[in-house]
């Protein structure tokens, strides 16, 4: 990789046993980057508007597409995506690049993974920034319904997609307008049509059989992600293991189903703040779930200040 202008990036492919994990590396290749992890069904494009506003002097960024998303390889046939595999992926990337520690920025699912990794491997993390997400859901009804829905979906996908999800003839096709509607709905209406374009760059491709339509790059199996399910007490205990500073930025828009999960976990977050005040910083900004993409200026100042406080200049790989 060559040295790049501050707002340009190099496409990278990180080798893994099932193929590769794709990413966008901003900044010098010899500086340990901040690893940026997107939410479920998003991709590295979710950071396109934010990264240009973040500090570049002696700091690099690596925004990845999680397996099954964007330009990254899909997992082997017959397997299902899980939180455990994604957590292990962070560990794998750290080992591949031989980083002494990892710095993490995550949104939604990426924020959950960052929290879990920092609790499970506390000595390996020097900084976490979570955007509108941190604690997995602990509501029994939600978890049971998710399990039922996931297993039901797996039966459908197994019969129609699992064996053929990479074959172009079996993939559903959509007009761009349909994809915009689907993406806005799945984001709890936190995206505009213009915002969707940043995710479409890595998330869709033209259909080979219907030139006016598109297919999704994401693996259909990511919709039945096998989630980690523990109690509030379990996550509170895990939170006590974290040794690095954490910045948690929450969007203040609460009129969504997603906001109910926030309210469930608020107790754990508040308790963690009380017990770990020197480590934990909480900020709330005006906006919806994808505020980092739609209005990056609302979070960039907070993130920049935190990065400069936690990351020494020129942290070499």
PDB file of C-alpha atoms in Angstrom:
ATOM      1  CA  UNK A   1       0.000   0.000   0.000  1.00  0.00           C
ATOM      2  CA  UNK A   2       1.199   3.475  -0.803  1.00  0.00           C
ATOM      3  CA  UNK A   3       0.833   6.667   1.202  1.00  0.00           C
ATOM      4  CA  UNK A   4      -2.489   8.290   0.399  1.00  0.00           C
ATOM      5  CA  UNK A   5      -4.023  11.733   0.548  1.00  0.00           C
ATOM      6  CA  UNK A   6      -5.954  12.270   3.763  1.00  0.00           C
ATOM      7  CA  UNK A   7      -9.392  11.636   2.265  1.00  0.00           C
ATOM      8  CA  UNK A   8      -8.395   8.891  -0.176  1.00  0.00           C
ATOM      9  CA  UNK A   9      -8.183   5.206   0.568  1.00  0.00           C
ATOM     10  CA  UNK A  10      -6.716   1.961  -0.665  1.00  0.00           C
ATOM     11  CA  UNK A  11      -8.929  -1.074  -1.166  1.00  0.00           C
ATOM     12  CA  UNK A  12      -7.506  -4.001   0.788  1.00  0.00           C
ATOM     13  CA  UNK A  13      -8.299  -7.699   0.981  1.00  0.00           C
ATOM     14  CA  UNK A  14      -7.475  -9.394   4.268  1.00  0.00           C
ATOM     15  CA  UNK A  15      -7.009 -13.150   3.756  1.00  0.00           C
ATOM     16  CA  UNK A  16      -9.212 -15.481   5.799  1.00  0.00           C
ATOM     17  CA  UNK A  17      -9.732 -19.249   5.424  1.00  0.00           C
ATOM     18  CA  UNK A  18     -13.015 -18.824   3.504  1.00  0.00           C
ATOM     19  CA  UNK A  19     -11.772 -16.048   1.192  1.00  0.00           C
ATOM     20  CA  UNK A  20     -11.118 -12.452   2.175  1.00  0.00           C
ATOM     21  CA  UNK A  21     -12.432  -9.551   4.213  1.00  0.00           C
ATOM     22  CA  UNK A  22     -12.571  -6.372   2.136  1.00  0.00           C
ATOM     23  CA  UNK A  23     -11.736  -2.983   3.556  1.00  0.00           C
ATOM     24  CA  UNK A  24     -10.910   0.640   2.857  1.00  0.00           C
ATOM     25  CA  UNK A  25      -7.613   1.776   4.376  1.00  0.00           C
ATOM     26  CA  UNK A  26      -7.284   5.518   4.873  1.00  0.00           C
ATOM     27  CA  UNK A  27      -3.843   6.927   5.671  1.00  0.00           C
ATOM     28  CA  UNK A  28      -0.298   5.559   5.907  1.00  0.00           C
ATOM     29  CA  UNK A  29       0.092   1.792   5.770  1.00  0.00           C
ATOM     30  CA  UNK A  30       2.754   1.743   8.509  1.00  0.00           C
ATOM     31  CA  UNK A  31       0.473   3.296  11.136  1.00  0.00           C
ATOM     32  CA  UNK A  32      -1.829   1.050  13.156  1.00  0.00           C
ATOM     33  CA  UNK A  33      -5.321   2.029  11.992  1.00  0.00           C
ATOM     34  CA  UNK A  34      -8.530   2.477  13.923  1.00  0.00           C
ATOM     35  CA  UNK A  35     -10.717  -0.485  12.939  1.00  0.00           C
ATOM     36  CA  UNK A  36     -14.220   0.635  11.939  1.00  0.00           C
ATOM     37  CA  UNK A  37     -17.096  -1.860  11.976  1.00  0.00           C
ATOM     38  CA  UNK A  38     -20.481  -1.168  10.389  1.00  0.00           C
ATOM     39  CA  UNK A  39     -23.979  -2.280  11.353  1.00  0.00           C
ATOM     40  CA  UNK A  40     -25.878  -5.325  10.098  1.00  0.00           C
ATOM     41  CA  UNK A  41     -26.752  -5.155   6.370  1.00  0.00           C
ATOM     42  CA  UNK A  42     -24.582  -2.026   5.984  1.00  0.00           C
ATOM     43  CA  UNK A  43     -20.977  -1.992   4.779  1.00  0.00           C
ATOM     44  CA  UNK A  44     -17.814   0.106   4.915  1.00  0.00           C
ATOM     45  CA  UNK A  45     -19.605   2.833   2.963  1.00  0.00           C
ATOM     46  CA  UNK A  46     -21.385   3.827   6.160  1.00  0.00           C
ATOM     47  CA  UNK A  47     -18.229   5.765   7.132  1.00  0.00           C
ATOM     48  CA  UNK A  48     -17.766   7.632   3.832  1.00  0.00           C
ATOM     49  CA  UNK A  49     -19.036  10.982   5.093  1.00  0.00           C
ATOM     50  CA  UNK A  50     -17.495  10.754   8.577  1.00  0.00           C
ATOM     51  CA  UNK A  51     -13.894   9.746   7.890  1.00  0.00           C
ATOM     52  CA  UNK A  52     -13.084  12.939   5.909  1.00  0.00           C
ATOM     53  CA  UNK A  53     -13.938  14.921   9.074  1.00  0.00           C
ATOM     54  CA  UNK A  54     -11.676  12.900  11.404  1.00  0.00           C
ATOM     55  CA  UNK A  55      -8.004  13.663  12.225  1.00  0.00           C
ATOM     56  CA  UNK A  56      -5.457  12.295   9.746  1.00  0.00           C
ATOM     57  CA  UNK A  57      -2.138  13.503  11.156  1.00  0.00           C
ATOM     58  CA  UNK A  58      -0.417  10.309  12.268  1.00  0.00           C
ATOM     59  CA  UNK A  59      -3.674   8.346  12.286  1.00  0.00           C
ATOM     60  CA  UNK A  60      -5.004   5.743   9.862  1.00  0.00           C
ATOM     61  CA  UNK A  61      -8.436   4.115   9.530  1.00  0.00           C
ATOM     62  CA  UNK A  62      -9.491   0.684   8.287  1.00  0.00           C
ATOM     63  CA  UNK A  63     -13.198   0.377   7.507  1.00  0.00           C
ATOM     64  CA  UNK A  64     -14.090  -3.247   6.790  1.00  0.00           C
ATOM     65  CA  UNK A  65     -17.016  -5.044   5.215  1.00  0.00           C
ATOM     66  CA  UNK A  66     -18.023  -7.783   7.643  1.00  0.00           C
ATOM     67  CA  UNK A  67     -18.163 -11.270   6.089  1.00  0.00           C
ATOM     68  CA  UNK A  68     -21.317 -11.588   4.005  1.00  0.00           C
ATOM     69  CA  UNK A  69     -21.477  -7.824   3.438  1.00  0.00           C
ATOM     70  CA  UNK A  70     -20.117  -5.499   0.767  1.00  0.00           C
ATOM     71  CA  UNK A  71     -17.061  -6.796  -1.092  1.00  0.00           C
ATOM     72  CA  UNK A  72     -16.157  -9.402   1.548  1.00  0.00           C
ATOM     73  CA  UNK A  73     -16.421 -13.129   0.891  1.00  0.00           C
ATOM     74  CA  UNK A  74     -19.455 -15.061   2.038  1.00  0.00           C
ATOM     75  CA  UNK A  75     -18.895 -17.854   4.560  1.00  0.00           C
ATOM     76  CA  UNK A  76     -18.936 -21.458   3.319  1.00  0.00           C
ATOM     77  CA  UNK A  77     -22.172 -23.180   2.373  1.00  0.00           C
ATOM     78  CA  UNK A  78     -24.079 -24.841   5.189  1.00  0.00           C
ATOM     79  CA  UNK A  79     -22.933 -22.349   7.842  1.00  0.00           C
ATOM     80  CA  UNK A  80     -24.707 -19.467   9.592  1.00  0.00           C
ATOM     81  CA  UNK A  81     -23.264 -16.102  10.627  1.00  0.00           C
ATOM     82  CA  UNK A  82     -22.891 -15.431  14.352  1.00  0.00           C
ATOM     83  CA  UNK A  83     -21.730 -12.799  16.823  1.00  0.00           C
ATOM     84  CA  UNK A  84     -19.024 -15.222  17.948  1.00  0.00           C
ATOM     85  CA  UNK A  85     -17.544 -15.446  14.456  1.00  0.00           C
ATOM     86  CA  UNK A  86     -17.566 -11.670  14.060  1.00  0.00           C
ATOM     87  CA  UNK A  87     -15.878 -11.197  17.457  1.00  0.00           C
ATOM     88  CA  UNK A  88     -13.232 -13.730  16.464  1.00  0.00           C
ATOM     89  CA  UNK A  89     -12.764 -11.823  13.194  1.00  0.00           C
ATOM     90  CA  UNK A  90     -11.587  -8.754  15.137  1.00  0.00           C
ATOM     91  CA  UNK A  91      -9.063 -10.987  16.909  1.00  0.00           C
ATOM     92  CA  UNK A  92      -8.024 -12.541  13.602  1.00  0.00           C
ATOM     93  CA  UNK A  93      -7.412  -9.153  11.954  1.00  0.00           C
ATOM     94  CA  UNK A  94      -5.353  -7.987  14.927  1.00  0.00           C
ATOM     95  CA  UNK A  95      -3.226 -11.125  14.688  1.00  0.00           C
ATOM     96  CA  UNK A  96      -2.813 -10.887  10.911  1.00  0.00           C
ATOM     97  CA  UNK A  97      -1.434  -7.347  11.156  1.00  0.00           C
ATOM     98  CA  UNK A  98       0.405  -8.081  14.419  1.00  0.00           C
ATOM     99  CA  UNK A  99      -1.104  -5.093  16.201  1.00  0.00           C
ATOM    100  CA  UNK A 100      -0.249  -4.961  19.924  1.00  0.00           C
ATOM    101  CA  UNK A 101      -3.709  -3.500  20.555  1.00  0.00           C
ATOM    102  CA  UNK A 102      -6.752  -2.604  18.504  1.00  0.00           C
ATOM    103  CA  UNK A 103      -8.728   0.656  18.457  1.00  0.00           C
ATOM    104  CA  UNK A 104     -12.406   0.223  17.583  1.00  0.00           C
ATOM    105  CA  UNK A 105     -15.207   2.370  16.218  1.00  0.00           C
ATOM    106  CA  UNK A 106     -18.535   0.616  15.714  1.00  0.00           C
ATOM    107  CA  UNK A 107     -22.091   1.413  14.732  1.00  0.00           C
ATOM    108  CA  UNK A 108     -25.087  -0.705  15.831  1.00  0.00           C
ATOM    109  CA  UNK A 109     -23.923  -4.328  15.332  1.00  0.00           C
ATOM    110  CA  UNK A 110     -20.361  -3.035  15.049  1.00  0.00           C
ATOM    111  CA  UNK A 111     -20.789  -1.248  18.384  1.00  0.00           C
ATOM    112  CA  UNK A 112     -22.069  -4.434  20.022  1.00  0.00           C
ATOM    113  CA  UNK A 113     -19.079  -6.364  18.667  1.00  0.00           C
ATOM    114  CA  UNK A 114     -16.687  -3.680  19.928  1.00  0.00           C
ATOM    115  CA  UNK A 115     -18.204  -3.808  23.423  1.00  0.00           C
ATOM    116  CA  UNK A 116     -18.087  -7.607  23.537  1.00  0.00           C
ATOM    117  CA  UNK A 117     -14.519  -7.795  22.240  1.00  0.00           C
ATOM    118  CA  UNK A 118     -13.312  -5.173  24.732  1.00  0.00           C
ATOM    119  CA  UNK A 119     -14.888  -7.151  27.576  1.00  0.00           C
ATOM    120  CA  UNK A 120     -13.632 -10.562  26.429  1.00  0.00           C
ATOM    121  CA  UNK A 121     -10.124  -9.383  25.456  1.00  0.00           C
ATOM    122  CA  UNK A 122      -9.612  -6.307  27.662  1.00  0.00           C
ATOM    123  CA  UNK A 123      -5.821  -6.266  27.350  1.00  0.00           C
ATOM    124  CA  UNK A 124      -6.069  -6.135  23.542  1.00  0.00           C
ATOM    125  CA  UNK A 125      -8.063  -2.891  23.214  1.00  0.00           C
ATOM    126  CA  UNK A 126      -6.911   0.682  23.808  1.00  0.00           C
ATOM    127  CA  UNK A 127     -10.036   2.609  22.755  1.00  0.00           C
ATOM    128  CA  UNK A 128     -13.691   2.036  21.837  1.00  0.00           C
ATOM    129  CA  UNK A 129     -16.105   4.475  20.222  1.00  0.00           C
ATOM    130  CA  UNK A 130     -19.674   3.188  19.923  1.00  0.00           C
ATOM    131  CA  UNK A 131     -22.302   4.898  17.805  1.00  0.00           C
ATOM    132  CA  UNK A 132     -25.944   4.226  18.696  1.00  0.00           C
ATOM    133  CA  UNK A 133     -25.413   0.736  20.034  1.00  0.00           C
ATOM    134  CA  UNK A 134     -23.495  -1.168  22.680  1.00  0.00           C
ATOM    135  CA  UNK A 135     -25.344  -3.879  24.639  1.00  0.00           C
ATOM    136  CA  UNK A 136     -27.066  -6.805  22.877  1.00  0.00           C
ATOM    137  CA  UNK A 137     -30.773  -7.156  23.557  1.00  0.00           C
ATOM    138  CA  UNK A 138     -31.698  -8.985  26.763  1.00  0.00           C
ATOM    139  CA  UNK A 139     -35.489  -8.917  26.366  1.00  0.00           C
ATOM    140  CA  UNK A 140     -36.690 -12.572  26.491  1.00  0.00           C
ATOM    141  CA  UNK A 141     -39.625 -11.961  24.137  1.00  0.00           C
ATOM    142  CA  UNK A 142     -37.414 -10.290  21.548  1.00  0.00           C
ATOM    143  CA  UNK A 143     -34.796 -13.023  21.793  1.00  0.00           C
ATOM    144  CA  UNK A 144     -37.318 -15.869  21.510  1.00  0.00           C
ATOM    145  CA  UNK A 145     -39.074 -14.218  18.568  1.00  0.00           C
ATOM    146  CA  UNK A 146     -35.716 -13.625  16.911  1.00  0.00           C
ATOM    147  CA  UNK A 147     -34.797 -17.280  17.387  1.00  0.00           C
ATOM    148  CA  UNK A 148     -38.120 -18.440  15.924  1.00  0.00           C
ATOM    149  CA  UNK A 149     -37.852 -16.005  13.034  1.00  0.00           C
ATOM    150  CA  UNK A 150     -34.259 -17.014  12.356  1.00  0.00           C
ATOM    151  CA  UNK A 151     -35.021 -20.720  12.300  1.00  0.00           C
ATOM    152  CA  UNK A 152     -38.087 -20.171  10.111  1.00  0.00           C
ATOM    153  CA  UNK A 153     -36.027 -18.061   7.730  1.00  0.00           C
ATOM    154  CA  UNK A 154     -33.299 -20.692   7.673  1.00  0.00           C
ATOM    155  CA  UNK A 155     -35.796 -23.289   6.447  1.00  0.00           C
ATOM    156  CA  UNK A 156     -36.884 -20.992   3.635  1.00  0.00           C
ATOM    157  CA  UNK A 157     -33.360 -19.937   2.748  1.00  0.00           C
ATOM    158  CA  UNK A 158     -32.036 -23.471   2.947  1.00  0.00           C
ATOM    159  CA  UNK A 159     -34.532 -24.633   0.359  1.00  0.00           C
ATOM    160  CA  UNK A 160     -34.264 -21.656  -1.980  1.00  0.00           C
ATOM    161  CA  UNK A 161     -31.043 -19.740  -1.421  1.00  0.00           C
ATOM    162  CA  UNK A 162     -28.418 -21.406   0.748  1.00  0.00           C
ATOM    163  CA  UNK A 163     -27.268 -23.747  -1.988  1.00  0.00           C
ATOM    164  CA  UNK A 164     -27.547 -21.172  -4.733  1.00  0.00           C
ATOM    165  CA  UNK A 165     -27.101 -17.750  -3.153  1.00  0.00           C
ATOM    166  CA  UNK A 166     -24.003 -17.031  -5.236  1.00  0.00           C
ATOM    167  CA  UNK A 167     -25.587 -18.151  -8.495  1.00  0.00           C
ATOM    168  CA  UNK A 168     -26.858 -15.129 -10.402  1.00  0.00           C
ATOM    169  CA  UNK A 169     -29.952 -16.919 -11.735  1.00  0.00           C
ATOM    170  CA  UNK A 170     -31.236 -17.541  -8.195  1.00  0.00           C
ATOM    171  CA  UNK A 171     -30.753 -14.018  -6.882  1.00  0.00           C
ATOM    172  CA  UNK A 172     -33.753 -11.663  -6.689  1.00  0.00           C
ATOM    173  CA  UNK A 173     -33.460  -8.505  -8.760  1.00  0.00           C
ATOM    174  CA  UNK A 174     -34.732  -5.034  -7.894  1.00  0.00           C
ATOM    175  CA  UNK A 175     -35.143  -1.636  -9.458  1.00  0.00           C
ATOM    176  CA  UNK A 176     -33.041   1.027  -7.733  1.00  0.00           C
ATOM    177  CA  UNK A 177     -36.185   2.670  -6.376  1.00  0.00           C
ATOM    178  CA  UNK A 178     -37.210  -0.599  -4.705  1.00  0.00           C
ATOM    179  CA  UNK A 179     -33.817  -0.941  -3.058  1.00  0.00           C
ATOM    180  CA  UNK A 180     -34.004   2.615  -1.756  1.00  0.00           C
ATOM    181  CA  UNK A 181     -37.376   1.895  -0.159  1.00  0.00           C
ATOM    182  CA  UNK A 182     -36.121  -1.352   1.365  1.00  0.00           C
ATOM    183  CA  UNK A 183     -32.989   0.251   2.771  1.00  0.00           C
ATOM    184  CA  UNK A 184     -34.817   3.220   4.273  1.00  0.00           C
ATOM    185  CA  UNK A 185     -37.360   0.909   5.908  1.00  0.00           C
ATOM    186  CA  UNK A 186     -34.668  -1.393   7.342  1.00  0.00           C
ATOM    187  CA  UNK A 187     -32.832   1.626   8.784  1.00  0.00           C
ATOM    188  CA  UNK A 188     -35.870   2.718  10.819  1.00  0.00           C
ATOM    189  CA  UNK A 189     -36.223   5.625   8.378  1.00  0.00           C
ATOM    190  CA  UNK A 190     -32.852   7.017   9.423  1.00  0.00           C
ATOM    191  CA  UNK A 191     -31.569   7.253   5.828  1.00  0.00           C
ATOM    192  CA  UNK A 192     -32.518   9.452   2.885  1.00  0.00           C
ATOM    193  CA  UNK A 193     -32.314   8.291  -0.755  1.00  0.00           C
ATOM    194  CA  UNK A 194     -29.046  10.237  -1.084  1.00  0.00           C
ATOM    195  CA  UNK A 195     -27.597   8.513   1.995  1.00  0.00           C
ATOM    196  CA  UNK A 196     -28.427   5.109   0.528  1.00  0.00           C
ATOM    197  CA  UNK A 197     -26.032   5.745  -2.337  1.00  0.00           C
ATOM    198  CA  UNK A 198     -23.027   5.522  -0.003  1.00  0.00           C
ATOM    199  CA  UNK A 199     -24.079   2.004   0.972  1.00  0.00           C
ATOM    200  CA  UNK A 200     -25.062   1.016  -2.556  1.00  0.00           C
ATOM    201  CA  UNK A 201     -21.478   1.523  -3.781  1.00  0.00           C
ATOM    202  CA  UNK A 202     -20.477  -1.705  -2.030  1.00  0.00           C
ATOM    203  CA  UNK A 203     -23.887  -3.200  -1.370  1.00  0.00           C
ATOM    204  CA  UNK A 204     -25.454  -3.766  -4.794  1.00  0.00           C
ATOM    205  CA  UNK A 205     -24.429  -4.694  -8.326  1.00  0.00           C
ATOM    206  CA  UNK A 206     -26.080  -4.660 -11.726  1.00  0.00           C
ATOM    207  CA  UNK A 207     -27.966  -7.792 -12.649  1.00  0.00           C
ATOM    208  CA  UNK A 208     -26.328  -9.796 -15.413  1.00  0.00           C
ATOM    209  CA  UNK A 209     -29.689 -10.953 -16.757  1.00  0.00           C
ATOM    210  CA  UNK A 210     -31.786  -7.794 -16.254  1.00  0.00           C
ATOM    211  CA  UNK A 211     -29.657  -4.722 -17.101  1.00  0.00           C
ATOM    212  CA  UNK A 212     -32.109  -2.244 -15.583  1.00  0.00           C
ATOM    213  CA  UNK A 213     -32.171  -4.033 -12.233  1.00  0.00           C
ATOM    214  CA  UNK A 214     -29.758  -4.761  -9.397  1.00  0.00           C
ATOM    215  CA  UNK A 215     -28.944  -7.596  -7.028  1.00  0.00           C
ATOM    216  CA  UNK A 216     -27.690  -7.408  -3.460  1.00  0.00           C
ATOM    217  CA  UNK A 217     -24.073  -8.244  -2.726  1.00  0.00           C
ATOM    218  CA  UNK A 218     -24.904  -9.238   0.846  1.00  0.00           C
ATOM    219  CA  UNK A 219     -25.389 -12.883   1.750  1.00  0.00           C
ATOM    220  CA  UNK A 220     -29.045 -13.742   2.468  1.00  0.00           C
ATOM    221  CA  UNK A 221     -27.876 -15.664   5.541  1.00  0.00           C
ATOM    222  CA  UNK A 222     -26.837 -12.491   7.416  1.00  0.00           C
ATOM    223  CA  UNK A 223     -30.551 -11.901   8.030  1.00  0.00           C
ATOM    224  CA  UNK A 224     -30.619 -14.885  10.367  1.00  0.00           C
ATOM    225  CA  UNK A 225     -27.549 -13.879  12.369  1.00  0.00           C
ATOM    226  CA  UNK A 226     -27.071 -16.171  15.379  1.00  0.00           C
ATOM    227  CA  UNK A 227     -26.970 -13.614  18.192  1.00  0.00           C
ATOM    228  CA  UNK A 228     -25.379 -13.778  21.628  1.00  0.00           C
ATOM    229  CA  UNK A 229     -28.102 -13.941  24.288  1.00  0.00           C
ATOM    230  CA  UNK A 230     -27.254 -13.216  27.921  1.00  0.00           C
ATOM    231  CA  UNK A 231     -28.825 -11.375  30.853  1.00  0.00           C
ATOM    232  CA  UNK A 232     -28.365  -7.756  31.909  1.00  0.00           C
ATOM    233  CA  UNK A 233     -26.306  -9.050  34.827  1.00  0.00           C
ATOM    234  CA  UNK A 234     -24.030 -10.958  32.455  1.00  0.00           C
ATOM    235  CA  UNK A 235     -23.338  -7.864  30.351  1.00  0.00           C
ATOM    236  CA  UNK A 236     -22.868  -5.767  33.463  1.00  0.00           C
ATOM    237  CA  UNK A 237     -20.250  -8.256  34.628  1.00  0.00           C
ATOM    238  CA  UNK A 238     -18.587  -8.186  31.222  1.00  0.00           C
ATOM    239  CA  UNK A 239     -18.583  -4.381  31.237  1.00  0.00           C
ATOM    240  CA  UNK A 240     -16.571  -4.445  34.473  1.00  0.00           C
ATOM    241  CA  UNK A 241     -13.816  -6.305  32.611  1.00  0.00           C
ATOM    242  CA  UNK A 242     -13.239  -3.450  30.156  1.00  0.00           C
ATOM    243  CA  UNK A 243     -10.018  -1.565  30.787  1.00  0.00           C
ATOM    244  CA  UNK A 244      -9.955   0.975  27.967  1.00  0.00           C
ATOM    245  CA  UNK A 245     -11.736   4.335  27.556  1.00  0.00           C
ATOM    246  CA  UNK A 246     -15.149   4.138  25.863  1.00  0.00           C
ATOM    247  CA  UNK A 247     -17.076   6.904  24.134  1.00  0.00           C
ATOM    248  CA  UNK A 248     -20.735   6.104  23.607  1.00  0.00           C
ATOM    249  CA  UNK A 249     -22.622   8.463  21.285  1.00  0.00           C
ATOM    250  CA  UNK A 250     -26.379   7.966  21.130  1.00  0.00           C
ATOM    251  CA  UNK A 251     -28.858   9.477  18.688  1.00  0.00           C
ATOM    252  CA  UNK A 252     -31.668  11.204  20.546  1.00  0.00           C
ATOM    253  CA  UNK A 253     -34.475  10.111  18.187  1.00  0.00           C
ATOM    254  CA  UNK A 254     -36.414   7.521  20.169  1.00  0.00           C
ATOM    255  CA  UNK A 255     -39.612   6.893  18.182  1.00  0.00           C
ATOM    256  CA  UNK A 256     -38.467   3.586  16.670  1.00  0.00           C
ATOM    257  CA  UNK A 257     -38.531  -0.112  17.588  1.00  0.00           C
ATOM    258  CA  UNK A 258     -34.759   0.122  17.989  1.00  0.00           C
ATOM    259  CA  UNK A 259     -35.203   2.688  20.770  1.00  0.00           C
ATOM    260  CA  UNK A 260     -36.923   0.071  22.919  1.00  0.00           C
ATOM    261  CA  UNK A 261     -33.708  -1.949  22.956  1.00  0.00           C
ATOM    262  CA  UNK A 262     -31.855   1.175  24.058  1.00  0.00           C
ATOM    263  CA  UNK A 263     -34.229   1.629  26.981  1.00  0.00           C
ATOM    264  CA  UNK A 264     -33.782  -2.010  28.040  1.00  0.00           C
ATOM    265  CA  UNK A 265     -30.021  -1.588  28.217  1.00  0.00           C
ATOM    266  CA  UNK A 266     -29.972   1.897  29.706  1.00  0.00           C
ATOM    267  CA  UNK A 267     -29.707   0.478  33.233  1.00  0.00           C
ATOM    268  CA  UNK A 268     -26.546  -1.459  32.396  1.00  0.00           C
ATOM    269  CA  UNK A 269     -25.073   1.558  30.634  1.00  0.00           C
ATOM    270  CA  UNK A 270     -25.867   3.883  33.553  1.00  0.00           C
ATOM    271  CA  UNK A 271     -24.398   1.434  36.073  1.00  0.00           C
ATOM    272  CA  UNK A 272     -21.279   1.079  33.948  1.00  0.00           C
ATOM    273  CA  UNK A 273     -20.955   4.864  33.817  1.00  0.00           C
ATOM    274  CA  UNK A 274     -21.258   5.126  37.619  1.00  0.00           C
ATOM    275  CA  UNK A 275     -18.646   2.434  38.265  1.00  0.00           C
ATOM    276  CA  UNK A 276     -16.216   3.432  35.512  1.00  0.00           C
ATOM    277  CA  UNK A 277     -16.574   7.203  35.265  1.00  0.00           C
ATOM    278  CA  UNK A 278     -12.917   7.805  34.284  1.00  0.00           C
ATOM    279  CA  UNK A 279     -13.237   5.276  31.451  1.00  0.00           C
ATOM    280  CA  UNK A 280     -16.741   5.919  30.159  1.00  0.00           C
ATOM    281  CA  UNK A 281     -17.990   9.005  28.343  1.00  0.00           C
ATOM    282  CA  UNK A 282     -21.603   9.348  27.200  1.00  0.00           C
ATOM    283  CA  UNK A 283     -22.806  11.896  24.647  1.00  0.00           C
ATOM    284  CA  UNK A 284     -26.169  12.341  22.982  1.00  0.00           C
ATOM    285  CA  UNK A 285     -26.594  14.076  19.633  1.00  0.00           C
ATOM    286  CA  UNK A 286     -29.595  15.166  17.629  1.00  0.00           C
ATOM    287  CA  UNK A 287     -30.435  12.701  14.896  1.00  0.00           C
ATOM    288  CA  UNK A 288     -31.539   9.206  13.977  1.00  0.00           C
ATOM    289  CA  UNK A 289     -29.828   5.831  13.956  1.00  0.00           C
ATOM    290  CA  UNK A 290     -27.468   6.653  11.051  1.00  0.00           C
ATOM    291  CA  UNK A 291     -26.623  10.167  12.224  1.00  0.00           C
ATOM    292  CA  UNK A 292     -22.899   9.466  11.677  1.00  0.00           C
ATOM    293  CA  UNK A 293     -23.657   9.067   7.955  1.00  0.00           C
ATOM    294  CA  UNK A 294     -26.468  11.580   7.483  1.00  0.00           C
ATOM    295  CA  UNK A 295     -25.048  14.385   9.661  1.00  0.00           C
ATOM    296  CA  UNK A 296     -21.411  13.443  10.370  1.00  0.00           C
ATOM    297  CA  UNK A 297     -20.592  16.939  11.636  1.00  0.00           C
ATOM    298  CA  UNK A 298     -22.763  16.252  14.694  1.00  0.00           C
ATOM    299  CA  UNK A 299     -20.470  13.455  15.878  1.00  0.00           C
ATOM    300  CA  UNK A 300     -17.100  14.217  14.260  1.00  0.00           C
ATOM    301  CA  UNK A 301     -16.012  16.773  16.865  1.00  0.00           C
ATOM    302  CA  UNK A 302     -16.738  14.424  19.756  1.00  0.00           C
ATOM    303  CA  UNK A 303     -14.971  11.546  18.025  1.00  0.00           C
ATOM    304  CA  UNK A 304     -11.965  13.676  17.059  1.00  0.00           C
ATOM    305  CA  UNK A 305     -11.479  14.898  20.636  1.00  0.00           C
ATOM    306  CA  UNK A 306     -11.690  11.331  21.962  1.00  0.00           C
ATOM    307  CA  UNK A 307      -9.272   9.937  19.355  1.00  0.00           C
ATOM    308  CA  UNK A 308      -6.680  12.623  20.060  1.00  0.00           C
ATOM    309  CA  UNK A 309      -6.964  11.921  23.783  1.00  0.00           C
ATOM    310  CA  UNK A 310      -6.647   8.130  23.448  1.00  0.00           C
ATOM    311  CA  UNK A 311      -4.355   7.590  20.490  1.00  0.00           C
ATOM    312  CA  UNK A 312      -0.751   8.767  20.578  1.00  0.00           C
ATOM    313  CA  UNK A 313       0.423  10.176  17.217  1.00  0.00           C
ATOM    314  CA  UNK A 314       1.956   7.703  14.804  1.00  0.00           C
ATOM    315  CA  UNK A 315       1.038   4.429  16.456  1.00  0.00           C
ATOM    316  CA  UNK A 316       3.102   2.200  14.204  1.00  0.00           C
ATOM    317  CA  UNK A 317       1.887  -1.290  13.297  1.00  0.00           C
TER     318      UNK A 317
END
